[in-house]
PDB file of C-alpha atoms in Angstrom:
ATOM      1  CA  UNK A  14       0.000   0.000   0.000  1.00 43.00           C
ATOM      2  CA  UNK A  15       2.993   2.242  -0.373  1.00 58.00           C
ATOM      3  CA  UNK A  16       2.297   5.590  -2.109  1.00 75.00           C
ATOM      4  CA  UNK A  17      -1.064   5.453  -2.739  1.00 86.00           C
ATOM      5  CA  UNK A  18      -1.566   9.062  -2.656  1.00 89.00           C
ATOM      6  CA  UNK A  19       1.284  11.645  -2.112  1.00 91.00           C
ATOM      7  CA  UNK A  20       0.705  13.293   1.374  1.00 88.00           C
ATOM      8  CA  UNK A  21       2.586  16.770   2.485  1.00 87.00           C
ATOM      9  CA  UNK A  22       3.644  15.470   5.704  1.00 80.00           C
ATOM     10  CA  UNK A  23       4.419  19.099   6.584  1.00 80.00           C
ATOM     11  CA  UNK A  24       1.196  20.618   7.040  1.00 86.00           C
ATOM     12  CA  UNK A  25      -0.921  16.695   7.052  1.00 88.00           C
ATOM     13  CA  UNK A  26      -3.078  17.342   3.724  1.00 94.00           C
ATOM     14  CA  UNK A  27      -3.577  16.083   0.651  1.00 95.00           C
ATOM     15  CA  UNK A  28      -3.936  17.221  -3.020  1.00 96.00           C
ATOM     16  CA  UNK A  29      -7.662  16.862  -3.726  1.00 96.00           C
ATOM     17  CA  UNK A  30      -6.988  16.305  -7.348  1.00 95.00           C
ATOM     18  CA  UNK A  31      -4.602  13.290  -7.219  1.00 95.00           C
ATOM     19  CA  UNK A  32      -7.273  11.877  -4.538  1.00 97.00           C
ATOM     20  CA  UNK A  33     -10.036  12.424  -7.349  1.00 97.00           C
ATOM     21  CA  UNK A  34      -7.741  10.912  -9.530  1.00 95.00           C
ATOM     22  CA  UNK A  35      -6.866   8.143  -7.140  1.00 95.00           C
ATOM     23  CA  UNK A  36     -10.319   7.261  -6.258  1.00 96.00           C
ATOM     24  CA  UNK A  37     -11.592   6.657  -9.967  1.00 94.00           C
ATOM     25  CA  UNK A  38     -14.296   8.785  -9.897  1.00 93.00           C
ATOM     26  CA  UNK A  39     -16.062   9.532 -12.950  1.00 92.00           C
ATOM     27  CA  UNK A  40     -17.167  13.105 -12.794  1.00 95.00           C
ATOM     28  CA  UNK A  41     -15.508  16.118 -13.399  1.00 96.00           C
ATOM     29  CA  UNK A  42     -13.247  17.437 -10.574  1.00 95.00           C
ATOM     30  CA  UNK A  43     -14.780  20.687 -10.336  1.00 94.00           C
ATOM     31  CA  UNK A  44     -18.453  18.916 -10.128  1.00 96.00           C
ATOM     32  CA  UNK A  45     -17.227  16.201  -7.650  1.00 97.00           C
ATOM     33  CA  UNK A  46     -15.567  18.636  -5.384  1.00 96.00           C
ATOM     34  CA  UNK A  47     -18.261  20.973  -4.876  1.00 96.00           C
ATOM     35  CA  UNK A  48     -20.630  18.094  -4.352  1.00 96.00           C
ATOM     36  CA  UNK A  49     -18.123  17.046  -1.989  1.00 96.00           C
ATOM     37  CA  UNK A  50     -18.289  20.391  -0.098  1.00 95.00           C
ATOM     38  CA  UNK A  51     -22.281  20.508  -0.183  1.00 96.00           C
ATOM     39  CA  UNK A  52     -20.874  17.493   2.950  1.00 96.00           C
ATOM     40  CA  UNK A  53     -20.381  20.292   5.169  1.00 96.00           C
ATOM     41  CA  UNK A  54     -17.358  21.076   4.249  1.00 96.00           C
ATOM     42  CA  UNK A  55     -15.348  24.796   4.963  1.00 95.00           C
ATOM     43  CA  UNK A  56     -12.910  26.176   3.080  1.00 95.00           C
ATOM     44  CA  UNK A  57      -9.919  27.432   5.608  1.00 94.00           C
ATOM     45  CA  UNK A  58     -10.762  24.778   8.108  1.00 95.00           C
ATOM     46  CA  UNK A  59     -11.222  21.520   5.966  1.00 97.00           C
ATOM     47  CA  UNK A  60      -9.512  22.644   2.788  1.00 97.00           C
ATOM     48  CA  UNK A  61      -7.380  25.363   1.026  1.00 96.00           C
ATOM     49  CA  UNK A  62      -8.056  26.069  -3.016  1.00 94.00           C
ATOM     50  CA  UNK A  63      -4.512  26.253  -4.581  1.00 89.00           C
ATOM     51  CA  UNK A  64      -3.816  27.304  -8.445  1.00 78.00           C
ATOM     52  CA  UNK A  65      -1.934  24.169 -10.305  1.00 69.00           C
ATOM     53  CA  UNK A  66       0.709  24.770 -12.195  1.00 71.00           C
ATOM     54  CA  UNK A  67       0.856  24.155 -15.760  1.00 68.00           C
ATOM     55  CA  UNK A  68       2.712  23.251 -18.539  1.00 70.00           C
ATOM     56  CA  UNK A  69       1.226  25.228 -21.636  1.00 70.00           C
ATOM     57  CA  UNK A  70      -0.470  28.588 -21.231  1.00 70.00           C
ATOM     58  CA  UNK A  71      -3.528  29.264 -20.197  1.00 76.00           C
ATOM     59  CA  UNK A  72      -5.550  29.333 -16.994  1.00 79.00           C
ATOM     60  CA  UNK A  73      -3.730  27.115 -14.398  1.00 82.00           C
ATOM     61  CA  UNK A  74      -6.617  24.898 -12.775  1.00 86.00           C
ATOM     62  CA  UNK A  75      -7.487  25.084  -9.357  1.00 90.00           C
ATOM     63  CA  UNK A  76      -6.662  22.568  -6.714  1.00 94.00           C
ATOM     64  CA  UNK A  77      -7.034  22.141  -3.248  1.00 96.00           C
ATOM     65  CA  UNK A  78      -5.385  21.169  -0.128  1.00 96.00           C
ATOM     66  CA  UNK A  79      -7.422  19.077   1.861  1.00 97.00           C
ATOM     67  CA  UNK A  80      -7.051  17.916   5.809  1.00 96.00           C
ATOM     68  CA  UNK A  81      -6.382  14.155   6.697  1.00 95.00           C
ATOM     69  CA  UNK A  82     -10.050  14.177   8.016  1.00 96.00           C
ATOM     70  CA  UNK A  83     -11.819  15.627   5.002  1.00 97.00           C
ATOM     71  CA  UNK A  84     -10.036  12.887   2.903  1.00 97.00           C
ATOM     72  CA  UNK A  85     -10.647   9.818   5.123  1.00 97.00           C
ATOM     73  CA  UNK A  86     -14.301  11.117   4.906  1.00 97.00           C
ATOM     74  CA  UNK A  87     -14.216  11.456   1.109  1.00 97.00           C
ATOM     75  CA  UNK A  88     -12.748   8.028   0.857  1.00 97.00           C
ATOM     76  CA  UNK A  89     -15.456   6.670   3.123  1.00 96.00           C
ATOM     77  CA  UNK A  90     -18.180   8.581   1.097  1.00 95.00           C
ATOM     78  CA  UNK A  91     -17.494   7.064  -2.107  1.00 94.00           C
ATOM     79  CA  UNK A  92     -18.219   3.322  -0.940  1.00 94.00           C
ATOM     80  CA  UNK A  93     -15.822   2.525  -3.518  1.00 95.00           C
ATOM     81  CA  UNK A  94     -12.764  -0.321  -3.144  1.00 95.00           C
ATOM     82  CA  UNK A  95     -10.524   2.308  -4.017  1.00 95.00           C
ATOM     83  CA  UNK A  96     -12.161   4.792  -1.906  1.00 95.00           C
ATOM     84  CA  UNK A  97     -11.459   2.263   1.458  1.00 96.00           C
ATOM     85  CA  UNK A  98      -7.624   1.643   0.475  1.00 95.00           C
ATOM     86  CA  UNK A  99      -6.995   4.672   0.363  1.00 95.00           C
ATOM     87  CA  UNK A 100      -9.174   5.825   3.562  1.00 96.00           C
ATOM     88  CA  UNK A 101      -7.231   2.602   5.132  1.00 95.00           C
ATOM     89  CA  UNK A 102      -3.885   4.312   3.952  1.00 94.00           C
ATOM     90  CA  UNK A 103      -4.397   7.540   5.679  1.00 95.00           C
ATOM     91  CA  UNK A 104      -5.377   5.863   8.255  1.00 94.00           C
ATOM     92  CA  UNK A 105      -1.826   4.096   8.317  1.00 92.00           C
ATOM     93  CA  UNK A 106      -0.155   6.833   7.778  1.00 90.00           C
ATOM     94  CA  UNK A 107      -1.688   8.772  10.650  1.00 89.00           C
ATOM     95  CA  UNK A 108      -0.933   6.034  12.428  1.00 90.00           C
ATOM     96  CA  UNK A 109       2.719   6.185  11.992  1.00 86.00           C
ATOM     97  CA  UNK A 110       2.988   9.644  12.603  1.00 82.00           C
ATOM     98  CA  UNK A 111       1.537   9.544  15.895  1.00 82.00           C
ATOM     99  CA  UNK A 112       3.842   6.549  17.190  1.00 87.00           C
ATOM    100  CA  UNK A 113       6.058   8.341  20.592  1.00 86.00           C
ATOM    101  CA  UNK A 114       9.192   8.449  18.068  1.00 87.00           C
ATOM    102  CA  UNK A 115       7.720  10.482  15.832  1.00 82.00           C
ATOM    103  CA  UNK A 116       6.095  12.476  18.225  1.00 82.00           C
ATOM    104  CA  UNK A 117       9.568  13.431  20.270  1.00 88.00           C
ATOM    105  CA  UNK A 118      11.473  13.842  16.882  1.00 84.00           C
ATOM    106  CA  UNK A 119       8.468  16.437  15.803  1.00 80.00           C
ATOM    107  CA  UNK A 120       9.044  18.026  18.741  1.00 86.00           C
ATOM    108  CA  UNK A 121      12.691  18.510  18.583  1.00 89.00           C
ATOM    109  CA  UNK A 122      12.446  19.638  15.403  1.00 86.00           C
ATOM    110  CA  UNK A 123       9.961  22.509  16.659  1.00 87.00           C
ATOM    111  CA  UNK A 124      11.890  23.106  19.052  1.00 91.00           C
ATOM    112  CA  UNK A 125      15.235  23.799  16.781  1.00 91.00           C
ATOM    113  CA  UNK A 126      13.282  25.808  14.799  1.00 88.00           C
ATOM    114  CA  UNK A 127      11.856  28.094  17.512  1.00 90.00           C
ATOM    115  CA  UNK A 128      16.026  27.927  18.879  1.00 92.00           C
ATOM    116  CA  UNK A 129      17.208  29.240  15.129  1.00 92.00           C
ATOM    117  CA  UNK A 130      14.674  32.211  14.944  1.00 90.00           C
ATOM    118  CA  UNK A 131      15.672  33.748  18.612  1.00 85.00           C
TER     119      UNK A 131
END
Protein backbone atom coordinates (compact mmCIF):
# COMPACT_ATOMS: atom_id res chain seq x y z
CA UNK A 1 0.00 0.00 0.00
CA UNK A 2 2.99 2.24 -0.37
CA UNK A 3 2.30 5.59 -2.11
CA UNK A 4 -1.06 5.45 -2.74
CA UNK A 5 -1.57 9.06 -2.66
CA UNK A 6 1.28 11.64 -2.11
CA UNK A 7 0.70 13.29 1.37
CA UNK A 8 2.59 16.77 2.49
CA UNK A 9 3.64 15.47 5.70
CA UNK A 10 4.42 19.10 6.58
CA UNK A 11 1.20 20.62 7.04
CA UNK A 12 -0.92 16.70 7.05
CA UNK A 13 -3.08 17.34 3.72
CA UNK A 14 -3.58 16.08 0.65
CA UNK A 15 -3.94 17.22 -3.02
CA UNK A 16 -7.66 16.86 -3.73
CA UNK A 17 -6.99 16.30 -7.35
CA UNK A 18 -4.60 13.29 -7.22
CA UNK A 19 -7.27 11.88 -4.54
CA UNK A 20 -10.04 12.42 -7.35
CA UNK A 21 -7.74 10.91 -9.53
CA UNK A 22 -6.87 8.14 -7.14
CA UNK A 23 -10.32 7.26 -6.26
CA UNK A 24 -11.59 6.66 -9.97
CA UNK A 25 -14.30 8.78 -9.90
CA UNK A 26 -16.06 9.53 -12.95
CA UNK A 27 -17.17 13.11 -12.79
CA UNK A 28 -15.51 16.12 -13.40
CA UNK A 29 -13.25 17.44 -10.57
CA UNK A 30 -14.78 20.69 -10.34
CA UNK A 31 -18.45 18.92 -10.13
CA UNK A 32 -17.23 16.20 -7.65
CA UNK A 33 -15.57 18.64 -5.38
CA UNK A 34 -18.26 20.97 -4.88
CA UNK A 35 -20.63 18.09 -4.35
CA UNK A 36 -18.12 17.05 -1.99
CA UNK A 37 -18.29 20.39 -0.10
CA UNK A 38 -22.28 20.51 -0.18
CA UNK A 39 -20.87 17.49 2.95
CA UNK A 40 -20.38 20.29 5.17
CA UNK A 41 -17.36 21.08 4.25
CA UNK A 42 -15.35 24.80 4.96
CA UNK A 43 -12.91 26.18 3.08
CA UNK A 44 -9.92 27.43 5.61
CA UNK A 45 -10.76 24.78 8.11
CA UNK A 46 -11.22 21.52 5.97
CA UNK A 47 -9.51 22.64 2.79
CA UNK A 48 -7.38 25.36 1.03
CA UNK A 49 -8.06 26.07 -3.02
CA UNK A 50 -4.51 26.25 -4.58
CA UNK A 51 -3.82 27.30 -8.44
CA UNK A 52 -1.93 24.17 -10.30
CA UNK A 53 0.71 24.77 -12.20
CA UNK A 54 0.86 24.15 -15.76
CA UNK A 55 2.71 23.25 -18.54
CA UNK A 56 1.23 25.23 -21.64
CA UNK A 57 -0.47 28.59 -21.23
CA UNK A 58 -3.53 29.26 -20.20
CA UNK A 59 -5.55 29.33 -16.99
CA UNK A 60 -3.73 27.11 -14.40
CA UNK A 61 -6.62 24.90 -12.77
CA UNK A 62 -7.49 25.08 -9.36
CA UNK A 63 -6.66 22.57 -6.71
CA UNK A 64 -7.03 22.14 -3.25
CA UNK A 65 -5.39 21.17 -0.13
CA UNK A 66 -7.42 19.08 1.86
CA UNK A 67 -7.05 17.92 5.81
CA UNK A 68 -6.38 14.16 6.70
CA UNK A 69 -10.05 14.18 8.02
CA UNK A 70 -11.82 15.63 5.00
CA UNK A 71 -10.04 12.89 2.90
CA UNK A 72 -10.65 9.82 5.12
CA UNK A 73 -14.30 11.12 4.91
CA UNK A 74 -14.22 11.46 1.11
CA UNK A 75 -12.75 8.03 0.86
CA UNK A 76 -15.46 6.67 3.12
CA UNK A 77 -18.18 8.58 1.10
CA UNK A 78 -17.49 7.06 -2.11
CA UNK A 79 -18.22 3.32 -0.94
CA UNK A 80 -15.82 2.52 -3.52
CA UNK A 81 -12.76 -0.32 -3.14
CA UNK A 82 -10.52 2.31 -4.02
CA UNK A 83 -12.16 4.79 -1.91
CA UNK A 84 -11.46 2.26 1.46
CA UNK A 85 -7.62 1.64 0.47
CA UNK A 86 -7.00 4.67 0.36
CA UNK A 87 -9.17 5.83 3.56
CA UNK A 88 -7.23 2.60 5.13
CA UNK A 89 -3.88 4.31 3.95
CA UNK A 90 -4.40 7.54 5.68
CA UNK A 91 -5.38 5.86 8.26
CA UNK A 92 -1.83 4.10 8.32
CA UNK A 93 -0.16 6.83 7.78
CA UNK A 94 -1.69 8.77 10.65
CA UNK A 95 -0.93 6.03 12.43
CA UNK A 96 2.72 6.18 11.99
CA UNK A 97 2.99 9.64 12.60
CA UNK A 98 1.54 9.54 15.89
CA UNK A 99 3.84 6.55 17.19
CA UNK A 100 6.06 8.34 20.59
CA UNK A 101 9.19 8.45 18.07
CA UNK A 102 7.72 10.48 15.83
CA UNK A 103 6.10 12.48 18.22
CA UNK A 104 9.57 13.43 20.27
CA UNK A 105 11.47 13.84 16.88
CA UNK A 106 8.47 16.44 15.80
CA UNK A 107 9.04 18.03 18.74
CA UNK A 108 12.69 18.51 18.58
CA UNK A 109 12.45 19.64 15.40
CA UNK A 110 9.96 22.51 16.66
CA UNK A 111 11.89 23.11 19.05
CA UNK A 112 15.24 23.80 16.78
CA UNK A 113 13.28 25.81 14.80
CA UNK A 114 11.86 28.09 17.51
CA UNK A 115 16.03 27.93 18.88
CA UNK A 116 17.21 29.24 15.13
CA UNK A 117 14.67 32.21 14.94
CA UNK A 118 15.67 33.75 18.61
Amino acid sequence: MDGIIKVNTDTQTVSARELHGRLNIGTRFNDWFAHMCEYGFAEGLDFYSKKSKTDGGGRPPTDYDISMDMAKQVCMIQRTPEGRQCRQYLIDMEKAWNTPEQLMALAVMEAQKIIAEQ
